[in-house]
XYZ file of C-alpha atoms in Angstrom:
579
model
C 35.952 -34.266 57.218
C 32.338 -34.504 56.028
C 31.649 -37.881 54.454
C 29.782 -38.171 51.223
C 26.448 -39.888 51.837
C 25.609 -43.051 49.900
C 22.059 -41.783 49.521
C 22.242 -38.064 48.894
C 18.784 -37.542 47.463
C 16.255 -37.119 50.227
C 12.560 -37.382 49.398
C 12.020 -33.620 49.594
C 15.270 -32.383 48.101
C 15.247 -29.961 45.181
C 15.990 -32.588 42.534
C 13.130 -34.791 43.743
C 10.725 -31.858 43.650
C 11.749 -31.070 40.053
C 11.084 -34.673 39.026
C 7.779 -34.672 40.911
C 6.775 -31.442 39.175
C 7.553 -32.845 35.720
C 5.626 -36.016 36.461
C 2.635 -34.031 37.729
C 2.668 -31.998 34.504
C 2.396 -35.148 32.416
C 6.011 -35.328 31.281
C 6.910 -38.946 30.479
C 10.063 -38.386 28.418
C 12.944 -35.900 28.501
C 15.971 -35.462 26.238
C 19.347 -35.061 27.842
C 23.076 -35.642 28.052
C 24.340 -36.349 31.553
C 26.769 -34.202 33.575
C 27.782 -33.710 37.161
C 25.902 -30.460 37.717
C 22.579 -32.059 36.748
C 23.170 -35.576 38.056
C 20.790 -35.169 41.032
C 17.977 -34.248 38.604
C 18.962 -37.086 36.281
C 18.699 -39.681 39.032
C 15.474 -38.236 40.440
C 13.848 -38.137 37.006
C 14.761 -41.772 36.485
C 13.392 -42.663 39.917
C 10.134 -40.897 39.014
C 9.713 -43.208 36.018
C 10.336 -40.519 33.397
C 12.182 -41.888 30.366
C 15.542 -40.270 29.602
C 16.527 -40.209 25.941
C 20.263 -39.772 26.331
C 21.767 -38.090 23.287
C 25.269 -37.463 21.939
C 25.107 -33.642 21.861
C 23.001 -31.115 23.743
C 21.934 -29.363 20.563
C 20.232 -32.583 19.509
C 18.481 -32.779 22.890
C 16.846 -29.384 22.278
C 15.922 -30.312 18.705
C 14.306 -33.507 19.974
C 12.391 -31.635 22.668
C 11.159 -29.228 19.979
C 10.030 -32.044 17.680
C 8.287 -33.745 20.611
C 6.379 -30.510 21.238
C 5.500 -30.116 17.552
C 4.220 -33.686 17.210
C 2.346 -33.998 20.506
C 1.185 -30.431 21.144
C 2.685 -30.722 24.637
C 5.732 -29.030 26.085
C 9.079 -30.651 25.266
C 11.685 -30.938 28.021
C 15.475 -30.993 27.710
C 18.001 -31.344 30.533
C 21.519 -30.041 29.817
C 24.527 -29.698 32.048
C 26.511 -26.562 32.870
C 29.094 -24.684 30.782
C 29.607 -26.342 27.398
C 26.446 -28.363 27.950
C 24.474 -25.152 27.858
C 26.519 -23.489 25.110
C 26.173 -26.614 22.945
C 22.409 -26.240 23.334
C 22.269 -22.615 22.167
C 21.531 -23.377 18.504
C 18.603 -25.576 19.481
C 17.267 -22.976 21.905
C 17.532 -20.234 19.265
C 15.709 -22.426 16.754
C 12.865 -23.093 19.212
C 12.752 -19.365 19.977
C 12.366 -18.317 16.340
C 9.908 -21.170 15.712
C 7.887 -20.217 18.815
C 7.895 -23.791 20.129
C 7.169 -24.665 23.754
C 10.363 -26.135 25.198
C 11.519 -26.219 28.827
C 15.280 -26.325 29.279
C 16.583 -27.291 32.715
C 20.250 -26.929 33.632
C 22.605 -26.814 36.580
C 25.367 -24.564 37.880
C 28.191 -24.942 40.377
C 27.134 -24.779 44.051
C 26.324 -21.260 45.251
C 29.516 -20.952 47.300
C 31.622 -21.586 44.151
C 29.817 -19.364 41.637
C 32.002 -16.554 40.309
C 35.222 -18.018 41.688
C 36.416 -19.911 38.640
C 34.524 -23.121 39.360
C 34.331 -25.922 36.811
C 31.954 -24.970 33.976
C 31.060 -21.687 35.690
C 29.597 -19.174 33.235
C 26.608 -16.829 33.340
C 24.114 -19.048 31.528
C 21.134 -16.780 32.123
C 22.860 -13.819 30.502
C 23.652 -15.985 27.482
C 20.114 -17.294 26.929
C 18.036 -14.304 28.010
C 17.483 -12.932 24.496
C 16.308 -16.273 23.067
C 13.975 -17.450 25.827
C 10.614 -16.406 27.236
C 11.929 -16.903 30.773
C 15.439 -17.339 32.173
C 16.224 -17.726 35.872
C 18.683 -19.207 38.343
C 16.873 -20.638 41.364
C 18.968 -19.977 44.470
C 16.277 -20.704 47.060
C 15.061 -24.355 47.257
C 11.641 -23.282 48.528
C 10.981 -21.400 45.271
C 11.528 -24.375 42.950
C 7.824 -25.233 42.395
C 6.790 -21.626 41.819
C 9.567 -20.810 39.365
C 9.056 -24.043 37.415
C 5.352 -23.270 37.189
C 6.115 -19.809 35.807
C 8.643 -21.186 33.312
C 6.181 -23.720 31.924
C 3.357 -21.175 31.753
C 5.446 -18.762 29.705
C 6.832 -21.522 27.472
C 3.260 -22.516 26.623
C 2.434 -18.937 25.683
C 0.278 -17.998 28.655
C 0.241 -14.222 28.274
C 2.475 -13.996 25.226
C 4.152 -15.913 22.413
C 5.092 -19.518 23.186
C 8.754 -20.480 23.093
C 11.612 -21.849 25.165
C 11.953 -21.240 28.910
C 15.185 -21.788 30.812
C 15.579 -22.630 34.517
C 18.825 -23.606 36.226
C 19.707 -24.806 39.708
C 23.011 -24.731 41.619
C 23.927 -28.290 42.564
C 23.696 -27.607 46.315
C 20.144 -26.302 45.793
C 19.281 -29.613 44.132
C 20.439 -31.456 47.246
C 18.791 -29.056 49.714
C 15.397 -29.690 51.312
C 12.277 -27.968 49.992
C 9.948 -27.182 52.936
C 6.686 -29.120 52.812
C 4.771 -25.867 53.288
C 6.241 -24.527 50.017
C 5.288 -27.606 48.008
C 1.935 -26.071 47.185
C -0.291 -28.180 44.972
C -1.289 -25.111 42.963
C 2.177 -25.054 41.374
C 2.182 -28.759 40.449
C -1.350 -28.815 39.042
C -1.613 -28.962 35.218
C -3.449 -26.008 33.728
C -5.829 -25.896 30.794
C -4.787 -23.770 27.847
C -6.513 -20.417 28.141
C -8.882 -19.281 25.425
C -10.039 -15.749 24.808
C -12.440 -14.107 22.417
C -11.561 -11.397 19.887
C -13.196 -7.994 20.126
C -16.716 -8.095 18.627
C -16.119 -4.884 16.708
C -13.019 -6.408 15.076
C -14.984 -9.549 14.151
C -17.612 -7.400 12.469
C -14.896 -5.557 10.535
C -13.325 -8.872 9.518
C -16.636 -10.215 8.202
C -17.284 -7.054 6.207
C -13.777 -7.214 4.797
C -13.940 -10.895 3.833
C -17.454 -10.947 2.440
C -16.789 -7.906 0.265
C -13.455 -9.294 -0.971
C -13.215 -10.457 -4.575
C -9.974 -12.420 -4.327
C -9.269 -13.397 -0.681
C -6.316 -15.658 0.112
C -5.540 -17.268 3.471
C -1.920 -17.910 4.495
C -1.424 -20.036 7.611
C 1.382 -20.582 10.090
C 1.963 -22.740 13.149
C -0.750 -20.871 15.037
C -3.329 -22.543 12.786
C -2.344 -26.061 13.825
C -4.880 -26.196 16.620
C -7.660 -24.712 14.528
C -7.863 -26.991 11.486
C -11.594 -27.690 11.841
C -12.479 -24.023 12.221
C -10.211 -22.976 9.355
C -11.781 -25.551 7.034
C -15.247 -24.325 7.969
C -14.339 -20.726 7.105
C -12.605 -21.639 3.848
C -15.609 -23.720 2.773
C -18.106 -21.071 3.837
C -16.277 -18.282 1.993
C -14.928 -20.480 -0.821
C -11.546 -18.765 -0.500
C -8.073 -19.897 -1.559
C -5.376 -21.101 0.825
C -1.584 -21.187 0.861
C 0.080 -23.205 3.579
C 3.666 -22.765 4.675
C 6.230 -25.087 6.212
C 4.770 -24.133 9.578
C 1.305 -25.442 8.763
C 1.745 -28.323 6.322
C -1.028 -30.849 6.847
C -3.476 -28.469 8.551
C -5.465 -28.326 5.307
C -5.302 -31.494 3.157
C -3.419 -31.067 -0.101
C -6.466 -32.237 -2.065
C -8.819 -29.664 -0.530
C -10.341 -27.300 -3.159
C -8.905 -24.244 -1.398
C -5.296 -25.426 -1.783
C -3.480 -23.710 -4.653
C 0.156 -24.118 -3.638
C 1.366 -24.401 -7.223
C 0.038 -20.892 -7.880
C 1.732 -19.221 -4.908
C 3.298 -16.319 -6.817
C 0.163 -15.628 -8.855
C -2.168 -15.441 -5.861
C 0.266 -13.383 -3.789
C 0.377 -10.844 -6.622
C -3.329 -10.777 -7.458
C -5.183 -11.204 -4.135
C -7.177 -8.219 -2.902
C -7.313 -9.473 0.721
C -4.553 -11.450 2.435
C -5.537 -13.244 5.649
C -2.664 -14.383 7.857
C -3.666 -17.001 10.430
C -1.120 -17.511 13.191
C 1.633 -16.482 10.800
C 4.411 -13.907 10.854
C 5.144 -11.914 7.732
C 8.763 -12.990 7.620
C 11.213 -13.502 4.756
C 9.181 -16.412 3.365
C 6.297 -13.992 2.726
C 8.367 -11.057 1.471
C 7.738 -9.282 4.798
C 4.248 -8.478 3.513
C 5.679 -5.854 1.175
C 3.294 -3.982 -1.170
C 5.911 -4.569 -3.847
C 4.898 -8.248 -3.827
C 1.333 -8.187 -2.511
C 0.462 -5.184 -4.680
C -2.699 -3.427 -3.456
C -3.940 -6.158 -1.118
C -5.459 -5.316 2.247
C -4.451 -7.424 5.239
C -6.571 -9.209 7.825
C -4.348 -10.599 10.566
C -5.605 -13.254 12.984
C -3.551 -14.536 15.896
C -3.418 -15.236 19.617
C 0.064 -13.713 19.662
C 0.190 -9.918 19.440
C 3.487 -9.835 17.559
C 1.889 -11.844 14.733
C -0.580 -9.006 14.230
C 1.893 -6.209 13.652
C 5.259 -7.537 12.471
C 6.386 -5.796 9.266
C 2.842 -5.020 8.106
C -0.083 -3.985 10.338
C -3.425 -5.490 9.503
C -6.153 -3.266 8.121
C -8.188 -5.409 10.506
C -6.621 -7.385 13.367
C -8.274 -10.150 15.385
C -6.515 -10.817 18.669
C -7.889 -13.928 20.321
C -7.661 -17.701 20.417
C -7.434 -18.565 16.727
C -10.142 -21.221 16.740
C -12.470 -18.804 18.560
C -11.720 -15.999 16.095
C -12.438 -18.204 13.081
C -15.639 -19.501 14.665
C -16.744 -15.974 15.457
C -16.320 -14.928 11.819
C -18.407 -17.843 10.529
C -21.141 -17.259 13.122
C -21.461 -13.551 12.422
C -21.390 -14.021 8.635
C -24.404 -16.314 8.827
C -25.892 -16.864 5.372
C -24.470 -13.669 3.922
C -23.421 -14.025 0.277
C -19.762 -13.506 -0.508
C -18.435 -11.359 -3.346
C -15.902 -13.914 -4.597
C -14.705 -13.459 -8.167
C -15.729 -16.897 -9.458
C -13.826 -16.541 -12.707
C -10.562 -15.722 -10.892
C -11.040 -18.576 -8.411
C -11.759 -21.100 -11.168
C -8.770 -20.011 -13.250
C -6.402 -20.282 -10.264
C -7.742 -23.697 -9.263
C -7.578 -25.089 -12.788
C -4.031 -23.842 -13.307
C -3.012 -25.236 -9.901
C -4.412 -28.631 -10.874
C -2.647 -28.577 -14.244
C 0.690 -27.494 -12.783
C 0.469 -30.042 -9.953
C -0.215 -32.931 -12.318
C 2.533 -31.809 -14.662
C 4.970 -31.457 -11.770
C 4.231 -34.944 -10.431
C 4.792 -36.392 -13.890
C 8.041 -34.484 -14.314
C 9.569 -35.574 -11.010
C 8.587 -39.196 -11.606
C 10.507 -39.149 -14.875
C 13.402 -36.865 -13.891
C 16.479 -38.097 -15.719
C 19.945 -38.782 -14.338
C 22.602 -36.125 -14.343
C 25.618 -36.144 -16.647
C 27.550 -37.731 -13.777
C 25.128 -40.679 -13.727
C 23.672 -39.729 -10.363
C 19.965 -39.931 -9.555
C 17.996 -36.683 -9.747
C 16.705 -35.572 -6.307
C 13.173 -35.354 -7.680
C 13.314 -38.979 -8.825
C 14.300 -40.012 -5.326
C 11.506 -37.939 -3.781
C 8.933 -39.353 -6.189
C 9.739 -42.851 -4.938
C 9.606 -41.745 -1.303
C 6.158 -40.216 -1.776
C 4.807 -43.702 -2.469
C 5.390 -44.888 1.114
C 3.878 -41.820 2.800
C 0.497 -42.630 4.339
C -2.160 -40.625 6.257
C -0.291 -41.155 9.542
C 3.200 -40.343 8.269
C 5.518 -37.756 9.776
C 8.260 -36.449 7.488
C 11.249 -34.382 8.593
C 12.963 -32.625 5.693
C 16.393 -31.100 6.163
C 19.136 -29.411 4.214
C 19.767 -26.469 1.952
C 19.586 -27.510 -1.677
C 17.840 -30.830 -0.996
C 15.298 -29.103 1.245
C 14.304 -26.938 -1.715
C 13.469 -30.035 -3.762
C 11.731 -31.847 -0.881
C 9.622 -28.888 0.185
C 7.659 -28.933 -3.087
C 7.922 -32.604 -4.073
C 6.768 -34.181 -0.805
C 3.260 -34.125 0.601
C 2.607 -35.501 4.085
C 0.024 -35.013 6.839
C 2.746 -33.632 9.103
C 6.065 -32.163 8.046
C 8.935 -30.832 10.147
C 11.650 -28.666 8.633
C 14.462 -26.246 9.625
C 11.903 -23.464 10.018
C 12.388 -19.697 9.668
C 15.707 -19.874 11.517
C 17.043 -21.994 8.645
C 18.525 -24.372 11.192
C 19.838 -27.233 9.097
C 20.873 -30.394 10.911
C 17.509 -30.852 12.629
C 16.310 -33.787 10.534
C 17.804 -36.723 12.430
C 16.916 -35.509 15.956
C 13.454 -34.442 14.774
C 12.859 -37.882 13.277
C 14.042 -39.721 16.387
C 11.787 -37.704 18.698
C 8.814 -37.993 16.337
C 9.152 -41.767 16.081
C 9.369 -42.110 19.863
C 6.296 -39.918 20.317
C 4.349 -41.757 17.594
C 5.816 -45.282 17.475
C 3.128 -46.585 15.094
C 3.612 -43.824 12.524
C 5.780 -44.005 9.429
C 8.511 -41.503 10.269
C 10.920 -40.488 7.517
C 13.929 -38.176 7.619
C 14.848 -36.801 4.201
C 18.160 -34.977 4.465
C 21.052 -33.752 2.409
C 24.485 -35.124 3.211
C 25.776 -31.793 4.515
C 22.922 -31.294 6.967
C 23.075 -34.959 7.992
C 26.603 -34.413 9.270
C 25.533 -31.968 11.988
C 23.812 -34.634 14.073
C 24.881 -37.834 12.367
C 26.089 -39.284 15.690
C 22.470 -39.366 16.846
C 21.980 -42.519 14.789
C 23.584 -44.102 17.840
C 20.728 -42.625 19.914
C 18.166 -44.008 17.470
C 19.614 -47.502 17.761
C 19.952 -47.475 21.544
C 16.376 -46.278 22.028
C 14.914 -48.278 19.129
C 13.426 -45.224 17.428
C 11.584 -46.604 14.397
C 12.784 -44.016 11.918
C 13.981 -44.345 8.321
C 16.700 -41.857 7.374
C 17.328 -41.167 3.686
C 20.526 -39.262 2.922
C 20.638 -37.555 -0.489
C 24.380 -37.682 -1.029
C 25.980 -35.422 -3.635
C 29.210 -34.860 -1.684
C 28.690 -31.091 -1.532
C 27.047 -28.085 0.033
C 25.304 -27.848 -3.318
C 23.379 -24.591 -3.034
C 26.616 -22.823 -2.070
C 28.501 -24.600 -4.874
C 25.959 -23.305 -7.397
C 26.112 -19.788 -5.951
C 29.929 -19.724 -6.021
C 30.012 -20.887 -9.630
C 27.457 -18.323 -10.817
C 28.428 -15.363 -8.630
C 32.173 -15.753 -8.107
C 33.293 -18.161 -10.829
C 35.151 -20.354 -8.374
C 34.218 -23.150 -5.936
C 35.899 -22.769 -2.546
C 35.456 -25.023 0.489
C 32.004 -26.317 -0.402
C 32.854 -29.819 -1.614
C 32.622 -32.861 0.668
C 34.252 -36.236 0.257
C 32.313 -39.112 -1.269
C 31.549 -40.699 2.101
C 29.652 -43.952 2.665
C 27.114 -42.973 5.330
C 25.544 -46.428 5.228
C 28.825 -47.909 6.443
C 28.833 -45.381 9.270
C 25.285 -46.318 10.255
C 26.091 -50.042 10.212
C 29.004 -49.373 12.559
C 26.443 -48.191 15.112
C 24.220 -51.218 14.607
C 21.660 -49.594 12.322
C 20.321 -51.341 9.246
C 21.737 -49.443 6.283
C 22.325 -49.644 2.536
C 24.052 -47.457 -0.042
C 22.379 -47.243 -3.455
C 23.083 -45.588 -6.786
C 19.962 -46.290 -8.876
C 16.182 -45.999 -8.635
C 15.796 -49.769 -8.864
C 18.217 -50.311 -6.011
C 16.488 -47.641 -3.969
C 13.019 -49.181 -4.324
C 14.238 -52.505 -2.988
C 16.351 -50.890 -0.262
C 13.429 -48.752 0.909
C 11.202 -51.809 1.259
C 13.868 -53.533 3.364
C 14.451 -50.393 5.424
C 10.762 -50.084 6.264
C 10.802 -53.576 7.797
C 14.149 -53.127 9.591
C 13.690 -49.802 11.349
C 15.626 -47.862 12.490
C 17.331 -47.779 9.129
C 19.371 -45.526 6.861
C 19.693 -45.416 3.086
C 22.587 -43.487 1.576
C 21.527 -42.451 -1.947
C 24.084 -41.130 -4.421
C 22.439 -38.254 -6.318
C 23.615 -36.036 -9.134
C 25.436 -32.751 -8.664
C 23.859 -31.428 -11.882
C 20.365 -30.722 -10.531
C 19.675 -27.075 -9.706
C 17.055 -26.353 -7.060
C 14.479 -23.578 -7.138
C 16.173 -21.886 -4.166
C 19.454 -21.890 -6.056
C 17.801 -20.356 -9.103
C 15.974 -17.736 -7.025
C 19.144 -16.255 -5.567
C 18.395 -17.234 -1.967
C 22.019 -18.210 -1.356
C 23.216 -14.925 -2.832
C 21.356 -12.993 -0.049
C 19.991 -9.925 -1.895
C 19.841 -6.592 -0.066
C 16.143 -5.854 0.408
C 14.325 -9.176 -0.070
C 15.387 -12.836 0.199
C 14.743 -13.677 -3.466
C 16.256 -11.912 -6.460
C 12.929 -11.269 -8.218
C 11.387 -9.917 -5.018
C 14.472 -7.779 -4.455
C 14.068 -6.219 -7.901
C 10.387 -5.557 -7.271
C 11.103 -4.063 -3.847
C 13.760 -1.755 -5.279
C 11.425 -0.534 -8.004
C 8.652 0.073 -5.471
C 10.852 1.911 -2.982
C 12.849 4.016 -5.425
C 10.672 4.587 -8.516
C 12.570 7.741 -9.539
C 15.818 5.768 -9.872
C 14.450 3.245 -12.382
């Protein structure tokens, strides 16, 4: 009988090479939940001095890896075990896929001799994840570990295509097998600089002609603009154009910059003559670029990802290149050319934006209680805005509450459920962000329904001393669905939650926590929470407040467009003879 060795991990075994690769690529922290099929990697990673943030659910591990990538600009790494470990992670992987975030997921499988025979946790992981990853592979040959990891990281970072999650798995016997020294080529371990490439000169010339002849140009940015803030500001200032950010690019352009006209979103989308998308898909949040909404506007599309040039609406001009290089090229070629901006239109939009913004801030600061005596969500958010500073990171989460927070909160960096609408991300996002930026003020603003998805991760926050403050807006309901059921069906079914004390739950895990019911209580509790992080405040809010998303019909899911008014406009545009 072969005896089990007391020291199974040899210096050149597969697991050690994986850990060495991660260390060489600058990885200092991974997010994981342990399991037998990945235990060799787990122990090797620990031996390499890489911190393991051990979580309570694999979905949270992927969310944390995604937030780490968003906050640091580096790749995030998650390690999940076989079978249910991988299937638990699917939601997180899908969210990173839709959000185009660089995440490396590493997993394990049964030993090669047991695959396909009914082994413990034996399932075809690669087949499951193939459609939501940039790369998915089982590594059967130990000698190929460095090369395949190198390829996975390259594709996750968007080298040659859109960034997103990559998946690599290893049978457990491969992790214990020796990797030949000859195959441990330094070229695969060596970190690589992000590639930059220039747009076509002819396209740059067309873009300049288009922009400098435009009367009412509007820029709309996505996550692709995050690395090009300086260049984007230079172009906006040079052209004196207007700008709309999205959840993907909050903080890229300061909210007080003259180009920002967020409060006039609908007006500028309807009246612009040139729409410039910068690293942004034309997804449901932008009405798919439909002429029914953007009227007669021409489109200039700028991206380093080809799919962001042609999804839903092709650009009249398309610049394919590193975004910062494309923006620089436009400014250089334009030189001192005079723009054709409609000054009257610009001034009217800016003045109305300023008026609406001031009025909105006043209204949320004085939002009255509901008939049930609960605090209005806007009143809560107005108080939270006071503690947000230039280094703050804010994760907003939920359905109904997200709708309030998205417009009421301004922060230099914001994380949200993204275009996948993946609620439940707030707590894991906040934990990872606070670990990545321990000196920053990190806030999680979440509804009670979305909090429940990953509420157990408050245990992770406490164990790893993640300096995060979690604020739960508690109305004991899936409120946007409650409102939709009342208006559309006349009956509320299965969308009410119990009046739970989430502060008591948090205290049970050793977290500082308070439950409050008034603005005065909240102010004092927030001050105490900020000095006792990690902390949680459970805030009882009214069920009477109706969010903008609820009013717009988002929950109703119209046929052609996500919002009811857009759906009407789309129908009239598509089928004019039927109106």
